[in-house]
């Protein structure tokens, strides 16, 4: 088992990465053994993995509840969140109850928000089962649900007690979802680690084929980089925003097409291409970064051109991004390979980039 430390003072914890962690006794050492645990999952993941997790938790807790939510980003909302609270209250769950989030980023974000707010905060453990959740969403304590007027607009910072990344769960993940997760892996190269970018260039096929040692390295290195950034800026006062490389354009794609048409990682992939081009046009990075990224993203099975929504639509959607300030859009830009900055850019230049990189 590899471990990555998330150093946040009294809220510190470990990301544990390995095969078969889901029901290995070692994974749970040191976690609370209070009377009740609840596994929150969805109707796709629960049939695959909940029973194994439940069996091991039953050795640690007198009672283990199952909360199975409907699958999908469309259910990341108040009414689905309430179903968690309904069970916790109906079953008389106290403040020591531990929630286990078993699933992708949707389940992780919703369970984390439920844990942040039930009785003003209870402990929870992340058991991410998508690549995206293992390399990004389960780490760092951002939790949220969507509002009809904006994605992830209602939420809280609440750190888990531990993150258990069982790499073997990725074997059942659809190929399209694995590729979407690779977009979030690839982003760590340009923003922080050129050597990791080069490593990804020589291992992308192995990752898509599910090679265990390649996946272990990709997940561990991604979590190490995220740990460094979150450790320096837990609540996104500044630096943490660099983790949103490609996300400003990506958010416009998701919102413009309607959420769920493109996967988040797919939108981020096309968004990173536009952000790299914008960085080059602002003379922040070399013009070779954009084609280099495109080649890697294509090999990862990801789109490199955004949909043709029109620059005005992109700009309108980008103005409701959480990084926007007083209506001014702020972009994560590459300021020399391995370093990212967050800054505004002239609308006319952004529009040119959009028009040239949408098909
Ligand atoms: P997801 O949770 O919707 O999972 C994708 C699909 O894969 C779902 O249908 C799910 O049921 C299925 N699935 C999950 N694990 C599986 C497995 N092992 N085998 C088979 N199927 C499996 O999507 P996601 O990409 O994991 O997460 C996206 C969400 O994460 C978005 O809501 C996004 O806002 C959020 N997010 C949060 C953060 C954060 O920091 N909190 C960061 C990035 C993304
Ligand atoms: N996924 C971006 C963040 O955690 O800040």
Short mmCIF file of C-alpha atoms and ligand atoms in Angstrom, two decimals:
data_model
loop_
_atom_site.label_atom_id
_atom_site.label_comp_id
_atom_site.label_asym_id
_atom_site.label_seq_id
_atom_site.Cartn_x
_atom_site.Cartn_y
_atom_site.Cartn_z
CA UNK A 1 0.00 0.00 0.00
CA UNK A 2 1.31 3.50 -0.87
CA UNK A 3 0.39 6.37 1.40
CA UNK A 4 0.28 10.07 0.62
CA UNK A 5 0.04 12.44 3.59
CA UNK A 6 -2.32 15.40 3.47
CA UNK A 7 -0.84 17.76 6.03
CA UNK A 8 -3.53 20.04 7.43
CA UNK A 9 -2.72 20.22 11.14
CA UNK A 10 -5.44 18.58 13.18
CA UNK A 11 -7.35 17.76 9.97
CA UNK A 12 -4.43 15.77 8.50
CA UNK A 13 -5.05 12.35 6.96
CA UNK A 14 -3.66 9.83 4.49
CA UNK A 15 -4.59 8.79 1.00
CA UNK A 16 -3.97 5.03 0.83
CA UNK A 17 -3.42 3.59 -2.63
CA UNK A 18 -3.28 -0.10 -3.58
CA UNK A 19 -5.07 -3.15 -4.87
CA UNK A 20 -7.84 -4.68 -2.77
CA UNK A 21 -7.91 -1.95 -0.07
CA UNK A 22 -11.70 -1.92 -0.04
CA UNK A 23 -11.91 -4.92 2.27
CA UNK A 24 -8.38 -5.27 3.63
CA UNK A 25 -8.35 -4.97 7.43
CA UNK A 26 -5.14 -2.84 7.30
CA UNK A 27 -6.96 -0.12 5.40
CA UNK A 28 -9.18 0.62 8.39
CA UNK A 29 -6.59 0.56 11.20
CA UNK A 30 -7.01 3.61 13.40
CA UNK A 31 -10.42 4.64 12.04
CA UNK A 32 -13.27 5.02 14.56
CA UNK A 33 -15.20 1.93 15.64
CA UNK A 34 -18.26 3.82 16.85
CA UNK A 35 -21.67 2.12 17.01
CA UNK A 36 -22.85 3.02 13.53
CA UNK A 37 -21.32 3.33 10.07
CA UNK A 38 -23.27 4.10 6.91
CA UNK A 39 -22.15 3.26 3.38
CA UNK A 40 -23.39 5.85 0.91
CA UNK A 41 -23.22 4.63 -2.67
CA UNK A 42 -25.28 4.54 -5.85
CA UNK A 43 -27.24 1.93 -7.75
CA UNK A 44 -24.33 1.24 -10.12
CA UNK A 45 -21.48 0.94 -7.62
CA UNK A 46 -23.32 -0.59 -4.65
CA UNK A 47 -24.07 -3.91 -6.44
CA UNK A 48 -20.39 -4.16 -7.40
CA UNK A 49 -18.62 -3.27 -4.15
CA UNK A 50 -20.87 -2.42 -1.19
CA UNK A 51 -21.14 -5.96 0.17
CA UNK A 52 -17.35 -6.31 0.44
CA UNK A 53 -17.03 -3.01 2.25
CA UNK A 54 -19.98 -3.85 4.48
CA UNK A 55 -18.48 -7.19 5.50
CA UNK A 56 -15.30 -5.56 6.79
CA UNK A 57 -17.17 -2.67 8.47
CA UNK A 58 -19.44 -5.13 10.27
CA UNK A 59 -16.38 -6.35 12.14
CA UNK A 60 -15.78 -2.80 13.40
CA UNK A 61 -19.27 -1.33 13.97
CA UNK A 62 -22.34 -2.81 15.69
CA UNK A 63 -24.51 -1.53 12.86
CA UNK A 64 -23.75 -0.76 9.21
CA UNK A 65 -26.44 1.04 7.21
CA UNK A 66 -26.73 1.06 3.41
CA UNK A 67 -27.80 4.24 1.66
CA UNK A 68 -28.12 3.69 -2.08
CA UNK A 69 -28.77 6.80 -4.16
CA UNK A 70 -29.70 7.04 -7.84
CA UNK A 71 -26.66 7.25 -10.12
CA UNK A 72 -25.75 10.40 -12.01
CA UNK A 73 -24.71 14.05 -11.87
CA UNK A 74 -28.40 14.95 -12.34
CA UNK A 75 -29.06 13.59 -8.83
CA UNK A 76 -26.36 15.69 -7.14
CA UNK A 77 -29.05 17.89 -5.61
CA UNK A 78 -30.97 18.82 -2.46
CA UNK A 79 -33.59 16.10 -2.76
CA UNK A 80 -31.01 13.32 -3.11
CA UNK A 81 -28.91 14.80 -0.30
CA UNK A 82 -32.03 14.77 1.86
CA UNK A 83 -32.33 11.03 1.35
CA UNK A 84 -29.06 10.66 3.28
CA UNK A 85 -30.38 12.82 6.13
CA UNK A 86 -33.72 10.94 6.09
CA UNK A 87 -31.94 7.63 6.79
CA UNK A 88 -29.52 9.08 9.35
CA UNK A 89 -32.38 10.68 11.31
CA UNK A 90 -34.82 7.78 10.96
CA UNK A 91 -32.11 5.40 12.23
CA UNK A 92 -31.20 7.65 15.15
CA UNK A 93 -27.61 8.18 13.99
CA UNK A 94 -25.53 10.20 16.44
CA UNK A 95 -22.54 12.47 16.02
CA UNK A 96 -20.11 9.55 16.13
CA UNK A 97 -21.65 7.89 13.07
CA UNK A 98 -19.06 7.46 10.30
CA UNK A 99 -20.12 7.85 6.67
CA UNK A 100 -18.28 5.87 3.98
CA UNK A 101 -18.55 7.40 0.48
CA UNK A 102 -18.30 4.50 -1.97
CA UNK A 103 -18.35 5.70 -5.58
CA UNK A 104 -17.15 8.41 -7.92
CA UNK A 105 -16.97 12.15 -7.40
CA UNK A 106 -20.74 12.61 -7.28
CA UNK A 107 -21.11 10.25 -4.31
CA UNK A 108 -17.95 11.62 -2.68
CA UNK A 109 -19.09 15.24 -2.96
CA UNK A 110 -22.62 14.51 -1.71
CA UNK A 111 -21.54 12.26 1.15
CA UNK A 112 -18.91 14.78 2.18
CA UNK A 113 -21.50 17.57 2.24
CA UNK A 114 -23.89 15.36 4.24
CA UNK A 115 -21.04 14.68 6.69
CA UNK A 116 -20.19 18.39 6.87
CA UNK A 117 -23.72 19.35 7.80
CA UNK A 118 -25.39 16.45 9.65
CA UNK A 119 -25.51 17.52 13.30
CA UNK A 120 -23.03 20.28 12.28
CA UNK A 121 -20.39 17.77 11.22
CA UNK A 122 -19.67 14.06 11.49
CA UNK A 123 -16.65 12.03 10.32
CA UNK A 124 -16.44 10.44 6.87
CA UNK A 125 -14.12 8.28 4.80
CA UNK A 126 -13.72 8.47 1.04
CA UNK A 127 -13.61 5.21 -0.92
CA UNK A 128 -13.31 6.56 -4.48
CA UNK A 129 -14.01 4.11 -7.30
CA UNK A 130 -13.40 6.27 -10.39
CA UNK A 131 -10.00 7.46 -11.56
CA UNK A 132 -11.22 11.06 -11.39
CA UNK A 133 -12.25 10.63 -7.78
CA UNK A 134 -9.00 8.85 -6.84
CA UNK A 135 -6.75 11.54 -8.32
CA UNK A 136 -8.77 14.61 -7.50
CA UNK A 137 -12.25 14.84 -5.99
CA UNK A 138 -11.79 12.57 -2.94
CA UNK A 139 -8.73 14.52 -1.78
CA UNK A 140 -8.81 18.00 -0.31
CA UNK A 141 -12.19 18.30 1.38
CA UNK A 142 -14.26 20.15 -1.21
CA UNK A 143 -17.85 18.91 -0.94
CA UNK A 144 -20.93 20.17 -2.76
CA UNK A 145 -24.22 19.68 -4.52
CA UNK A 146 -25.42 21.44 -7.66
CA UNK A 147 -28.03 24.20 -7.84
CA UNK A 148 -30.17 24.64 -10.98
CA UNK A 149 -28.31 27.93 -11.49
CA UNK A 150 -24.79 26.55 -11.06
CA UNK A 151 -22.66 23.45 -10.57
CA UNK A 152 -21.17 22.78 -7.11
CA UNK A 153 -22.53 26.11 -5.88
CA UNK A 154 -23.78 24.82 -2.51
CA UNK A 155 -21.21 23.10 -0.35
CA UNK A 156 -18.60 23.16 2.38
CA UNK A 157 -14.98 22.33 3.08
CA UNK A 158 -14.91 19.16 5.17
CA UNK A 159 -11.88 16.88 5.18
CA UNK A 160 -12.29 13.09 5.28
CA UNK A 161 -10.60 10.93 7.93
CA UNK A 162 -8.94 8.89 5.20
CA UNK A 163 -9.07 8.22 1.48
CA UNK A 164 -8.95 4.58 0.40
CA UNK A 165 -8.10 4.26 -3.31
CA UNK A 166 -8.62 0.64 -4.25
CA UNK A 167 -7.10 0.47 -7.74
CA UNK A 168 -8.80 -2.84 -8.50
CA UNK A 169 -12.21 -1.09 -8.54
CA UNK A 170 -11.07 0.69 -11.71
CA UNK A 171 -11.31 -2.61 -13.61
CA UNK A 172 -15.11 -2.21 -13.88
CA UNK A 173 -14.99 1.46 -14.84
CA UNK A 174 -16.19 2.14 -18.42
CA UNK A 175 -13.32 3.16 -20.76
CA UNK A 176 -14.88 6.58 -21.36
CA UNK A 177 -14.87 7.29 -17.60
CA UNK A 178 -11.24 6.16 -17.30
CA UNK A 179 -10.26 8.57 -20.07
CA UNK A 180 -12.17 11.37 -18.35
CA UNK A 181 -10.15 10.68 -15.19
CA UNK A 182 -6.93 10.83 -17.22
CA UNK A 183 -7.70 14.46 -18.06
CA UNK A 184 -7.40 15.32 -14.35
CA UNK A 185 -4.16 13.31 -14.14
CA UNK A 186 -2.68 15.06 -17.16
CA UNK A 187 -3.48 18.53 -15.76
CA UNK A 188 -0.94 18.02 -12.95
CA UNK A 189 1.94 17.96 -15.48
CA UNK A 190 1.65 21.44 -16.99
CA UNK A 191 0.69 23.13 -13.71
CA UNK A 192 3.31 21.54 -11.49
CA UNK A 193 5.50 18.73 -12.79
CA UNK A 194 7.06 18.57 -16.28
CA UNK A 195 8.70 15.21 -15.44
CA UNK A 196 5.27 13.75 -14.68
CA UNK A 197 4.03 15.08 -18.02
CA UNK A 198 6.89 13.24 -19.76
CA UNK A 199 6.16 10.07 -17.72
CA UNK A 200 2.52 10.24 -18.82
CA UNK A 201 3.63 10.55 -22.44
CA UNK A 202 5.40 7.22 -22.14
CA UNK A 203 2.72 5.45 -20.06
CA UNK A 204 -0.63 6.65 -21.37
CA UNK A 205 -1.40 3.41 -23.23
CA UNK A 206 -0.49 1.36 -20.14
CA UNK A 207 -2.84 3.50 -18.08
CA UNK A 208 -5.70 3.03 -20.52
CA UNK A 209 -5.04 -0.72 -20.46
CA UNK A 210 -5.37 -0.71 -16.67
CA UNK A 211 -1.73 -1.60 -15.92
CA UNK A 212 -1.66 -1.78 -12.08
CA UNK A 213 1.80 -0.32 -11.53
CA UNK A 214 1.23 2.52 -13.99
CA UNK A 215 -2.12 3.32 -12.33
CA UNK A 216 -0.54 3.19 -8.88
CA UNK A 217 2.12 5.71 -9.91
CA UNK A 218 -0.36 8.00 -11.68
CA UNK A 219 -2.74 8.04 -8.69
CA UNK A 220 0.06 8.47 -6.14
CA UNK A 221 1.86 11.28 -8.02
CA UNK A 222 -1.44 13.09 -8.67
CA UNK A 223 -2.35 12.87 -4.98
CA UNK A 224 1.15 14.05 -3.95
CA UNK A 225 0.80 17.14 -6.10
CA UNK A 226 -2.72 17.78 -4.87
CA UNK A 227 -1.49 17.29 -1.29
CA UNK A 228 1.19 19.94 -1.78
CA UNK A 229 -1.26 22.46 -3.20
CA UNK A 230 -4.06 21.79 -0.68
CA UNK A 231 -1.54 21.76 2.20
CA UNK A 232 -0.51 25.29 1.19
CA UNK A 233 -4.02 26.64 0.50
CA UNK A 234 -6.79 24.47 1.95
CA UNK A 235 -9.63 26.94 1.33
CA UNK A 236 -8.55 28.28 -2.05
CA UNK A 237 -7.45 31.72 -0.97
CA UNK A 238 -5.16 31.69 -4.02
CA UNK A 239 -2.84 28.84 -5.05
CA UNK A 240 -5.45 26.04 -4.98
CA UNK A 241 -7.21 27.59 -7.98
CA UNK A 242 -4.37 26.27 -10.20
CA UNK A 243 -5.99 22.83 -9.87
CA UNK A 244 -8.67 24.23 -12.15
CA UNK A 245 -6.41 24.38 -15.23
CA UNK A 246 -8.71 23.99 -18.26
CA UNK A 247 -11.79 24.11 -16.03
CA UNK A 248 -12.95 27.65 -16.91
CA UNK A 249 -13.33 26.76 -20.59
CA UNK A 250 -14.47 23.27 -19.57
CA UNK A 251 -17.21 24.63 -17.35
CA UNK A 252 -18.53 26.68 -20.29
CA UNK A 253 -18.63 23.52 -22.43
CA UNK A 254 -20.50 21.55 -19.77
CA UNK A 255 -22.98 24.34 -19.07
CA UNK A 256 -23.37 25.33 -22.74
CA UNK A 257 -24.14 21.81 -23.95
CA UNK A 258 -26.20 20.93 -20.87
CA UNK A 259 -24.57 19.07 -17.97
CA UNK A 260 -23.93 15.41 -18.69
CA UNK A 261 -23.60 15.66 -22.48
CA UNK A 262 -19.81 15.77 -22.19
CA UNK A 263 -18.16 14.22 -19.14
CA UNK A 264 -16.38 16.70 -16.89
CA UNK A 265 -12.94 15.31 -17.82
CA UNK A 266 -13.74 15.57 -21.53
CA UNK A 267 -14.67 19.22 -21.15
CA UNK A 268 -11.51 19.83 -19.08
CA UNK A 269 -9.41 18.21 -21.85
CA UNK A 270 -10.68 20.57 -24.56
CA UNK A 271 -10.46 23.38 -21.99
CA UNK A 272 -6.78 22.69 -21.26
CA UNK A 273 -6.01 22.97 -24.98
CA UNK A 274 -7.67 26.42 -25.07
CA UNK A 275 -5.97 27.48 -21.83
CA UNK A 276 -2.56 26.41 -23.20
CA UNK A 277 -3.19 28.38 -26.39
CA UNK A 278 -4.27 31.44 -24.38
CA UNK A 279 -1.12 31.13 -22.26
CA UNK A 280 1.03 31.06 -25.41
CA UNK A 281 -0.77 34.05 -26.95
CA UNK A 282 -0.11 35.99 -23.74
CA UNK A 283 3.59 35.03 -24.13
CA UNK A 284 3.52 33.11 -20.85
CA UNK A 285 4.48 29.73 -22.27
CA UNK A 286 6.00 28.21 -25.34
CA UNK A 287 3.70 27.71 -28.35
CA UNK A 288 4.73 24.03 -28.43
CA UNK A 289 2.80 23.22 -25.24
CA UNK A 290 -0.60 23.26 -26.93
CA UNK A 291 0.22 20.67 -29.67
CA UNK A 292 2.13 18.60 -27.11
CA UNK A 293 -0.89 18.50 -24.81
CA UNK A 294 -3.21 17.78 -27.72
CA UNK A 295 -1.17 14.75 -28.75
CA UNK A 296 -1.23 13.33 -25.21
CA UNK A 297 -4.93 14.02 -24.68
CA UNK A 298 -5.82 12.35 -27.97
CA UNK A 299 -3.83 9.27 -26.98
CA UNK A 300 -5.76 9.31 -23.70
CA UNK A 301 -9.02 9.08 -25.68
CA UNK A 302 -10.06 12.66 -25.01
CA UNK A 303 -11.44 15.46 -27.20
CA UNK A 304 -9.09 18.34 -28.03
CA UNK A 305 -11.58 20.69 -29.68
CA UNK A 306 -14.49 22.31 -27.88
CA UNK A 307 -18.00 22.30 -29.35
CA UNK A 308 -18.90 25.29 -31.51
CA UNK A 309 -21.15 27.17 -29.08
CA UNK A 310 -19.96 30.60 -30.18
CA UNK A 311 -17.51 32.77 -28.25
CA UNK A 312 -20.29 34.91 -26.73
CA UNK A 313 -21.90 31.82 -25.14
CA UNK A 314 -18.56 30.62 -23.80
CA UNK A 315 -17.84 34.03 -22.27
CA UNK A 316 -21.29 34.24 -20.71
CA UNK A 317 -20.93 30.82 -19.05
CA UNK A 318 -17.40 31.59 -17.90
CA UNK A 319 -18.61 34.65 -16.01
CA UNK A 320 -20.46 32.44 -13.50
CA UNK A 321 -17.31 30.42 -12.75
CA UNK A 322 -16.37 30.47 -9.03
CA UNK A 323 -13.00 32.02 -9.91
CA UNK A 324 -14.69 35.02 -11.55
CA UNK A 325 -14.41 38.18 -9.53
CA UNK A 326 -16.77 41.16 -9.99
CA UNK A 327 -17.79 39.72 -13.38
CA UNK A 328 -14.17 39.45 -14.55
CA UNK A 329 -13.21 35.98 -15.79
CA UNK A 330 -9.96 34.62 -14.37
CA UNK A 331 -8.04 31.86 -16.13
CA UNK A 332 -5.50 29.34 -14.93
CA UNK A 333 -2.60 29.92 -17.32
CA UNK A 334 0.73 28.15 -17.76
CA UNK A 335 3.56 30.53 -16.91
CA UNK A 336 6.44 28.36 -18.08
CA UNK A 337 5.96 24.59 -18.08
CA UNK A 338 5.32 23.37 -14.52
CA UNK A 339 4.06 26.68 -13.15
CA UNK A 340 0.53 28.07 -13.22
CA UNK A 341 -0.88 31.52 -12.52
CA UNK A 342 -4.45 32.77 -12.23
CA UNK A 343 -5.26 35.97 -14.08
CA UNK A 344 -7.76 37.71 -16.34
CA UNK A 345 -7.33 37.98 -20.12
CA UNK A 346 -8.86 40.37 -22.67
CA UNK A 347 -12.27 39.11 -23.92
CA UNK A 348 -11.27 39.68 -27.55
CA UNK A 349 -8.21 37.43 -27.21
CA UNK A 350 -10.20 34.74 -25.38
CA UNK A 351 -12.82 34.88 -28.14
CA UNK A 352 -10.11 34.42 -30.81
CA UNK A 353 -8.78 31.36 -28.99
CA UNK A 354 -12.28 29.90 -28.68
CA UNK A 355 -13.08 30.47 -32.36
CA UNK A 356 -9.80 28.89 -33.45
CA UNK A 357 -10.09 25.80 -31.21
CA UNK A 358 -13.72 24.79 -31.47
CA UNK A 359 -15.00 22.48 -34.16
P1 LIG B 1 -19.41 9.95 -11.18
O1 LIG B 1 -19.34 9.96 -9.74
O2 LIG B 1 -20.69 10.33 -11.82
O3 LIG B 1 -18.97 8.51 -11.71
C1 LIG B 1 -18.97 8.26 -13.09
C2 LIG B 1 -19.81 7.00 -13.43
O4 LIG B 1 -19.05 5.85 -13.12
C3 LIG B 1 -21.10 6.87 -12.66
O5 LIG B 1 -22.08 6.34 -13.47
C4 LIG B 1 -20.71 5.91 -11.54
O6 LIG B 1 -21.82 5.23 -11.00
C5 LIG B 1 -19.80 4.98 -12.28
N1 LIG B 1 -18.83 4.26 -11.47
C6 LIG B 1 -18.14 4.73 -10.42
N2 LIG B 1 -17.23 3.84 -10.02
C7 LIG B 1 -17.37 2.77 -10.83
C8 LIG B 1 -16.70 1.54 -10.93
N3 LIG B 1 -15.65 1.24 -10.18
N4 LIG B 1 -17.12 0.66 -11.86
C9 LIG B 1 -18.16 0.96 -12.69
N5 LIG B 1 -18.80 2.13 -12.67
C10 LIG B 1 -18.41 3.02 -11.75
O7 LIG B 1 -18.31 10.91 -11.84
P2 LIG B 1 -16.79 11.23 -11.45
O8 LIG B 1 -16.13 11.54 -12.73
O9 LIG B 1 -16.19 10.24 -10.56
O10 LIG B 1 -16.92 12.57 -10.59
C11 LIG B 1 -17.46 13.74 -11.15
C12 LIG B 1 -17.96 14.61 -10.02
O11 LIG B 1 -16.86 14.97 -9.19
C13 LIG B 1 -18.60 15.90 -10.46
O12 LIG B 1 -19.80 16.08 -9.76
C14 LIG B 1 -17.59 16.97 -10.08
O13 LIG B 1 -18.20 18.19 -9.76
C15 LIG B 1 -16.95 16.35 -8.89
N6 LIG B 1 -15.58 16.85 -8.61
C16 LIG B 1 -15.31 17.24 -7.36
C17 LIG B 1 -14.04 17.67 -7.04
C18 LIG B 1 -13.71 18.04 -5.63
O14 LIG B 1 -12.61 18.54 -5.39
N7 LIG B 1 -14.59 17.81 -4.68
C19 LIG B 1 -13.03 17.67 -8.01
C20 LIG B 1 -13.34 17.24 -9.30
C21 LIG B 1 -14.64 16.81 -9.60
N1 LIG B 2 -10.55 19.95 -7.98
C1 LIG B 2 -10.10 21.22 -7.58
C2 LIG B 2 -9.84 21.34 -6.13
O1 LIG B 2 -9.94 20.40 -5.40
O2 LIG B 2 -9.53 22.40 -5.67
#
